[in-house]
Amino acid sequence: MKRITLTLLTALTAPLTFANNTDSVAQADTASSNALFPPIFELQDDTIFGLPSLMSEDMSQEQNAALQTQEGTESETSKLDLSIADKTTNPGKKWEHALPFFAEDVIMNGYDLPLPFGISIIYANVQQDMTLTDLSVGYGGGPKYDIDFVSFDNTESNTHTPQLKLDAWVLPFMNVFATVGKLTGTVGINFAIDGNQALAQLGTDCSSRIKPPECYLLTDQRLEVEDIEASLTGMSYGAGMMFVGGWNSYFISVPVTFTWTDMDRSDTEGYVVNVLPRVGKQFQFNNGSSLSLYVGTSYLKSQLTLSGSQPIPGTDQSIDYKVEQENVDKWMGLVGGSYNLSKHWMVAFEYGGIGGASRQQFITNLSYRY
């Protein structure tokens, strides 16, 4: 245990990491938030979630009344069949793709669906405060011991994650996707060592006349270690789904993303989940393009166990560590938008961090649909 204490500062400089959605991260956010900027359907009449609106029903009733006046000799069954066919069919449209399922029914009700498959290039930058707890340290592959006398403060991470996303519309209101990206960045670590707690946990007797050296170093002392910066590198993987709906030119979307990471210099266990409800409005232009603007919130839950080994400089030995990590702020506000140049191309952006949260993110996206 004494040998562990003498090398503890080396262990604490080991590269601690996190995942985001982005989202990523993982983040997530990234989250992470990697399921951003849905190419939502365009509404051609007054409809809500694929169902005719009250206005559409009123129009159909007027048409039925006129039809009854002109064709009084028809049976009631024939009239009903004719009114249903008049209300739900649009012979001028036909869906040429296998996905999404039930697309023909949707376009007959007045929707113009996005093309079913998409490929996107995403860049996410995420900054957030993290909490580190339950540190344990071992030496040279031996057992790890809980270190109760170390407390962490103001641990802040800053990551950059370029990602590739593939997605498909399986239902007119549901999109599924998967992402893969390269995560790089830094984490700033500040921690303190309580000297008296350290001596007590080590079982060091400082009451004798000849005291061990650590008694002079730690008795009634609080050692502050600030601004240690460790580098982060690894891969980020994500999967999720998004639900959408709309009425006239307004829409709502709720992406849900699950993210995990594979870091180069540490093992990561745990989960990152990101949920991003949004509401917005779409503006159509005469040249066929459209602009969608929205506001929303982001919920990110990142709870990870990080473990790894840090070599001791100048030796062939190493310090083994394990620590629990969780993001501080779970909620934040966000704004964003997307510009659809055509049925095939779209560019988008999103900024999160509204409301004084310690988590901030910027995400941009270029998508091609086919």
Coordinates of N, CA and C in Angstrom, one line a residue, residues 40 231 256 313 353:
I40 N -37.7 15.3 -43.0 CA -39.1 15.0 -42.7 C -40.0 15.1 -44.0
S231 N -5.0 13.2 -22.9 CA -5.5 13.1 -24.3 C -6.5 11.9 -24.4
V256 N -33.8 8.8 -30.5 CA -33.2 8.1 -29.4 C -32.0 7.4 -29.8
P313 N 7.0 6.4 -16.0 CA 8.1 6.8 -16.8 C 9.4 6.4 -16.2
G353 N -26.8 23.9 -25.5 CA -26.2 24.5 -24.4 C -27.0 25.7 -23.8

